[in-house]
XYZ file of C-alpha atoms in Angstrom:
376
model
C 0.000 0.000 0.000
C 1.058 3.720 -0.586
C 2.192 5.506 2.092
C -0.727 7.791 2.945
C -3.016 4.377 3.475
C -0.289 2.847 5.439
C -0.479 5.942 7.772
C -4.574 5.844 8.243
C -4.281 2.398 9.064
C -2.070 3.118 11.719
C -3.606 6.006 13.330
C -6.531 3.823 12.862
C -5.105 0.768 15.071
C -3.908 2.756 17.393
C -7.253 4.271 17.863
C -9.346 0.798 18.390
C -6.425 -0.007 21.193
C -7.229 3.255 22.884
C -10.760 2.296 22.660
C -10.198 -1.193 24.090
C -8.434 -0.556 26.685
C -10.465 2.254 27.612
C -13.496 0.032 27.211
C -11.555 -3.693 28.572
C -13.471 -5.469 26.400
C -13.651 -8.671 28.380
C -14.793 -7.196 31.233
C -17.647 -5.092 29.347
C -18.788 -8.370 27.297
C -18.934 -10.236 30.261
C -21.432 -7.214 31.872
C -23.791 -7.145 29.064
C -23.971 -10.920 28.734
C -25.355 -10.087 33.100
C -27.394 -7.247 31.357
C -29.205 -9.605 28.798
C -30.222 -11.295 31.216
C -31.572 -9.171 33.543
C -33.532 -8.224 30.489
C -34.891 -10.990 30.030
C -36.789 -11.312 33.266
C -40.388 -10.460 32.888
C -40.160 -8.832 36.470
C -37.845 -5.860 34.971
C -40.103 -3.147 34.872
C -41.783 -3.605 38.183
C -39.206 -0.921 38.953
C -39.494 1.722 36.177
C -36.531 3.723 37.054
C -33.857 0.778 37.753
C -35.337 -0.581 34.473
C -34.301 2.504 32.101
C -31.343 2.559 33.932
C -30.401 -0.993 32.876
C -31.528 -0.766 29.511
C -29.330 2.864 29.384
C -26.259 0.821 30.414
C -26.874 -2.120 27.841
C -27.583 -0.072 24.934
C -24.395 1.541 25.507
C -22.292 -0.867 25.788
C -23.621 -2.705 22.610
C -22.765 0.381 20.944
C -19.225 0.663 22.229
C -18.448 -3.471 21.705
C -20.251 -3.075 18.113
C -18.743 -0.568 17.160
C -15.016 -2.290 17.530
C -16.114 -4.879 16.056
C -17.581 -2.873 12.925
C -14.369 -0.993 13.081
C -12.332 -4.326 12.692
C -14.808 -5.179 9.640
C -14.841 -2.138 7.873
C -11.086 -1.522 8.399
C -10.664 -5.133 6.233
C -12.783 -4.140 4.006
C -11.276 -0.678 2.857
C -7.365 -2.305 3.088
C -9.072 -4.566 0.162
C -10.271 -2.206 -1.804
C -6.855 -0.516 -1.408
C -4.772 -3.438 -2.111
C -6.907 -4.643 -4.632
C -6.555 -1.319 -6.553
C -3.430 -0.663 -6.178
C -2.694 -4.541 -7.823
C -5.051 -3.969 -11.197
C -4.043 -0.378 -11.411
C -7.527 0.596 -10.329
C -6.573 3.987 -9.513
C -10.459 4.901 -8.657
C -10.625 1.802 -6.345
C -7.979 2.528 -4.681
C -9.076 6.017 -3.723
C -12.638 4.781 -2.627
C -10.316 2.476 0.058
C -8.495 5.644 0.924
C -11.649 7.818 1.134
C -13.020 4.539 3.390
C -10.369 4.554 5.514
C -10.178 8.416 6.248
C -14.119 8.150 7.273
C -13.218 5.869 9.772
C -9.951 7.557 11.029
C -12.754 10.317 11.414
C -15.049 7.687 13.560
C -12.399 6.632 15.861
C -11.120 9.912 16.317
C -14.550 10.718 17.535
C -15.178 7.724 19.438
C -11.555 8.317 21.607
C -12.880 12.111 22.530
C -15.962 10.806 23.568
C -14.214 8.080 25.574
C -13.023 10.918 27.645
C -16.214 11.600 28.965
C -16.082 9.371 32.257
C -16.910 12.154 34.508
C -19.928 10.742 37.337
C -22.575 13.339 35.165
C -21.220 13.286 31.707
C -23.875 10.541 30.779
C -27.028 12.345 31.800
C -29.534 14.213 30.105
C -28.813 17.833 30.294
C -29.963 21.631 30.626
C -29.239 24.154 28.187
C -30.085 27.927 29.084
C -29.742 30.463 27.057
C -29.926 34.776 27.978
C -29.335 37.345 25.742
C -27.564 40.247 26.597
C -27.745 43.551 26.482
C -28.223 45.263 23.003
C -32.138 44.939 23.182
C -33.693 43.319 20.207
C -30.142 42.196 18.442
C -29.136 40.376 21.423
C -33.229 39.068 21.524
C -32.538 37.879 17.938
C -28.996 36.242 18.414
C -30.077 33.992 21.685
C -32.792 32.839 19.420
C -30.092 31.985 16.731
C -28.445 30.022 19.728
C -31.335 28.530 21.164
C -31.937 27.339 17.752
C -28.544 26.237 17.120
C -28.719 23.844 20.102
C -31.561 22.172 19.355
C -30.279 21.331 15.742
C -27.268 19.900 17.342
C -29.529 17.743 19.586
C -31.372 16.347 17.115
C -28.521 15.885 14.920
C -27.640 13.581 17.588
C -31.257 11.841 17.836
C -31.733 13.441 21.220
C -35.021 13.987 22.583
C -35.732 17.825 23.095
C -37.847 19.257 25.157
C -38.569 23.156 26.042
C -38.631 23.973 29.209
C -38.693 27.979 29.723
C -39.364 30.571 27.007
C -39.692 34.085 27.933
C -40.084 36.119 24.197
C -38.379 39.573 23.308
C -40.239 42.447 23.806
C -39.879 42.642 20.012
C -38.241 40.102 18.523
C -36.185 36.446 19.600
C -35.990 35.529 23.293
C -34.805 36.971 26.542
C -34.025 33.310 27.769
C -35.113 29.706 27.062
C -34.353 26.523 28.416
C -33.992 23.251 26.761
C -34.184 19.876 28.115
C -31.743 17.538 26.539
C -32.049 13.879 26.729
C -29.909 11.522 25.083
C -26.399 9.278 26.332
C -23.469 11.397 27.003
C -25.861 14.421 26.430
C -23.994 16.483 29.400
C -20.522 15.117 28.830
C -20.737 17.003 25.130
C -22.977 19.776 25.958
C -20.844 20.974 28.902
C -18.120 22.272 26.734
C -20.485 25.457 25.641
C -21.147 26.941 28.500
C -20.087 30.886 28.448
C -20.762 34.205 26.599
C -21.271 33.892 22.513
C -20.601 37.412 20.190
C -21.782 37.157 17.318
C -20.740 40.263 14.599
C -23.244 40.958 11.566
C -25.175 43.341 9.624
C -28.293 43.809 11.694
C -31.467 42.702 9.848
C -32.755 45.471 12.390
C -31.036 48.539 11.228
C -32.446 50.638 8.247
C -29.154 51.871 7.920
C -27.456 47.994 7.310
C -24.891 49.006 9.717
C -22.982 45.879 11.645
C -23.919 45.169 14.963
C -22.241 42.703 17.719
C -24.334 41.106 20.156
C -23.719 39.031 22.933
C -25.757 35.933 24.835
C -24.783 33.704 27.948
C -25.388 29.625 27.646
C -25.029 27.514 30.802
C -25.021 24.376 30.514
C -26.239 21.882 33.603
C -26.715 18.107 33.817
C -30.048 16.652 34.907
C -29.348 15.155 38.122
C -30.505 11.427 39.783
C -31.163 10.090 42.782
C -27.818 9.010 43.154
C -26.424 12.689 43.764
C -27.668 13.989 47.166
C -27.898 17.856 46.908
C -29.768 18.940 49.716
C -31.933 22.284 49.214
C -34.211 24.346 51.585
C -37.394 25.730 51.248
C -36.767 27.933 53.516
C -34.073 29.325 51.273
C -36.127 29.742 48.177
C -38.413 32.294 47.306
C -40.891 30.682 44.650
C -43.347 32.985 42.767
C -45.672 32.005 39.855
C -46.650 33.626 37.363
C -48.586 33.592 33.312
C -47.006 31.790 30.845
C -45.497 33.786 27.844
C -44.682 31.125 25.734
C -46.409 28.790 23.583
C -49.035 26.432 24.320
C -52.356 27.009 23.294
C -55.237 29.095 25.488
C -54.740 27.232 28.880
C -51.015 27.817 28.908
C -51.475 31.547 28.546
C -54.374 32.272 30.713
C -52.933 30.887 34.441
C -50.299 31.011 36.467
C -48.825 27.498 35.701
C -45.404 28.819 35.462
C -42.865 29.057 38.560
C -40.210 30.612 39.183
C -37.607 29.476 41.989
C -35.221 31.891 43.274
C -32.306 30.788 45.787
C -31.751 33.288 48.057
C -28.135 32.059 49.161
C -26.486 31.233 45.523
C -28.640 34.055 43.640
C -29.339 30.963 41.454
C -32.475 31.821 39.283
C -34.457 28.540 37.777
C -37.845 28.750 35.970
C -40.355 25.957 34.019
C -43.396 26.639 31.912
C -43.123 23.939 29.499
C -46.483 21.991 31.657
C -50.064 23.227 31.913
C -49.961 22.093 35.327
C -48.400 24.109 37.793
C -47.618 21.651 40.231
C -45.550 19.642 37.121
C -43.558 22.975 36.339
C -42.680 23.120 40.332
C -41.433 19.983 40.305
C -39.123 20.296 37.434
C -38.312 24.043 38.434
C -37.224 21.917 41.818
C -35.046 19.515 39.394
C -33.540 22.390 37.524
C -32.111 24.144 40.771
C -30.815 20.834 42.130
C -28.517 20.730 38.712
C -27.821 24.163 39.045
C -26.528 23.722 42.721
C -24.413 20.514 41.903
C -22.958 22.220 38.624
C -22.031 25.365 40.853
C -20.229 23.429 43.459
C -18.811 21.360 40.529
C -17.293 24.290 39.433
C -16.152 25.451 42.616
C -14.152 22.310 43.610
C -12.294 22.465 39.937
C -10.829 25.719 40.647
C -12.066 29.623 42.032
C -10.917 31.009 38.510
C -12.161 28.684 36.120
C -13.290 29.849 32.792
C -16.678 28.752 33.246
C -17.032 30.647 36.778
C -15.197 33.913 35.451
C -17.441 34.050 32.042
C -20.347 34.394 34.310
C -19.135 37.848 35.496
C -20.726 39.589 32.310
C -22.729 39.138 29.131
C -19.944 41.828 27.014
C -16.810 41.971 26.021
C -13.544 39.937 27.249
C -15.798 37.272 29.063
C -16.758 35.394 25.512
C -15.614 31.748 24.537
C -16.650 31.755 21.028
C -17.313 34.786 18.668
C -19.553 34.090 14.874
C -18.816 36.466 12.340
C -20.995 37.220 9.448
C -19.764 40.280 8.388
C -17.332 41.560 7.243
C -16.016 37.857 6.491
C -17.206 34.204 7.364
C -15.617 33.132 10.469
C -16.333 30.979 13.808
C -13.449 30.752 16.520
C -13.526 29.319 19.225
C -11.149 31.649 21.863
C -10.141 28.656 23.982
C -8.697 26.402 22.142
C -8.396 28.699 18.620
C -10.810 25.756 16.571
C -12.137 28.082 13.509
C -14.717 27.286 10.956
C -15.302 29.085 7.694
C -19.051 28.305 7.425
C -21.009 30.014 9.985
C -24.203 28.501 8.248
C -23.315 25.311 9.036
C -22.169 25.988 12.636
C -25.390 27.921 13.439
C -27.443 24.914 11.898
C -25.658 22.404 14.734
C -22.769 21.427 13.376
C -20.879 21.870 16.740
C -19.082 18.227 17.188
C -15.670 19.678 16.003
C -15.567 22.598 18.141
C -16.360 19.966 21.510
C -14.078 17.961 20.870
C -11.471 20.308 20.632
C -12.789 21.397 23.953
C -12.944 18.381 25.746
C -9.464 17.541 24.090
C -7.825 20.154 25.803
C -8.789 20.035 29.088
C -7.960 16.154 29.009
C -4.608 16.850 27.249
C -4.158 20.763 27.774
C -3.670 21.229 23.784
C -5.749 20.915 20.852
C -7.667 17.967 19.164
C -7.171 14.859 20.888
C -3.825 12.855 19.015
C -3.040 9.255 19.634
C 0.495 10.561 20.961
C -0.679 12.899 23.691
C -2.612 9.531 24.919
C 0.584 7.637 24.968
């Protein structure tokens, strides 16, 4: 084989011994084999919860195990097609090989970043909040482009999404809205965007087509389970409902099912709407601050002066971890770890993988994308 196959296949190998180690495939076949069985018995879901949390860990694990073993397929396959080109002087065979194996170099790459995320929350479902900041109806308009933006990425992902909070722009886009994200290793990717966006463009707003930048905050929590103790006062809370501004149909907007839940110690802020029932949207609103309070003293225990705590000072300038450019050129960069895309369209439409794992690469490794020789 030519050289640049011989190198994929490498980096490829090296990859899939990451993975299985990471993974210790004996041990983890021998757990699902226990899982299949447990499965099996018809008395399963008499406990609904320790169910779905059985059937979490099993489909995961037949992911992880099937996807070595479609790795070890696939990587036979395209070393045939290269061989076998490079033999009959198939020149266009041999580059669909070479275009097979890159895809999967690509895969692995992926699968070895998201191997990272072992932390105890980086499985759950998460939180996504989104606030604009201040510039009035631009900053309305560009935590709606956000909001949007997350919820493409989500379902890019098959996630369920759910809407938890919307509180609408006096005249256009959304002061703040909350999505519920639910899906494996939801958090674990998710995390990674928490922190003031800018986004520079000609305002759709201004007659005069001058350009505008705008800023919006996104915090990012995990949904948190039973086996997390965070213990929370009422007596600490103030909790106020109020009418519904979002969507929903008559009922929604005509009672005070929403609630607000404000903790007076922590400042913390947490609000739900997304139920016509008010006592529904108190429980969640109850959920929500209990991931807020365990991502705060998350944050706290990693360090006073972490990046997430000190973007939280302000919604402006010099606290922002990525900036979008529309205008006067096409640019995304990411200020922590300098990832840059020249599509904005795409970025804004969810295509947000890249700029994660560059994320989540360098607070594993301290540098850039994840390489097979900072693991070694």
């Amino acid at each position: 084989m030519r050289a640049e196959a011989e190198a994929l296949v490498e980096t490829i190998k090296q990859s899939m011994g990451l993975l299985r180690r990471h993974l210790d495939v004996e041990t983890a076949t021998r757990r699902l084999a226990e899982l299949n069985a447990k499965v099996e018995n018809p008395d399963l879901w008499n406990d609904a919860d320790a169910a779905q949390k059985i059937m979490r860990e099993r489909t995961e694990l037949e992911d992880r195990l099937g996807a070595l073993a479609r790795f070890d397929a696939e990587l036979e396959d395209a070393v045939t097609l290269v061989e076998l080109g490079e033999s009959e002087g198939d020149t266009e065979t041999e580059q669909e090989g070479i275009t097979q194996l890159k895809a999967l170099k690509a895969e692995a790459e992926r699968r070895q970043v998201e191997a990272l995320l072992s932390g105890e929350v980086d499985a759950n479902d998460t939180y996504i909040e989104v606030h604009s900041g201040a510039g009035g109806t631009e900053s309305c308009d560009w935590a709606r482009m956000l909001f949007r933006m997350y919820a493409r990425w989500a379902e890019r992902h098959k996630f369920k999404v759910e809407i938890v909070e919307e509180t609408a722009g006096d005249e256009a886009g959304i002061k703040s809205a909350t999505l519920l994200v639910k899906g494996h290793n939801a958090h674990g990717w998710a995390k990674t965007e928490s922190g003031v966006h800018r986004l520079v463009r000609i305002s759709p707003f201004d007659s005069n087509a001058r350009r505008h930048t705008s800023f919006a905050s996104v915090w990012v929590y995990p949904v948190i389970d039973d086996r997390i103790e965070i213990d929370v006062k009422e007596s600490d809370c103030r909790i106020d409902t109020y009418r519904s501004s979002g969507a929903g149909g008559q009922h929604i907007n005509t009672t005070d099912s929403a609630v607000r839940i404000t903790h007076l110690p922590t400042g913390i802020v947490v609000a739900c709407q997304g139920e016509r029932s008010q006592h529904k949207n108190k429980a969640t609103a109850w959920n929500m601050l209990r991931a807020r309070l365990y991502e705060r003293e998350m944050a706290i225990r990693e360090a006073a002066a972490s990046a997430t705590e000190a973007s939280k000072t302000e919604i402006g300038w010099g606290h922002q971890i990525r900036s979008y450019v529309l205008q006067p050129y096409q640019l995304v960069k990411d200020l922590r770890t300098g990832y840059t895309s020249g599509t904005p369209g795409e970025v804004l439409d969810g295509e947000l993988d890249d700029f994660m794992e560059a994320t989540l690469a360098q607070k594993a490794y301290g540098g850039g994308p994840v390489s097979v020789e900072d693991v070694e």
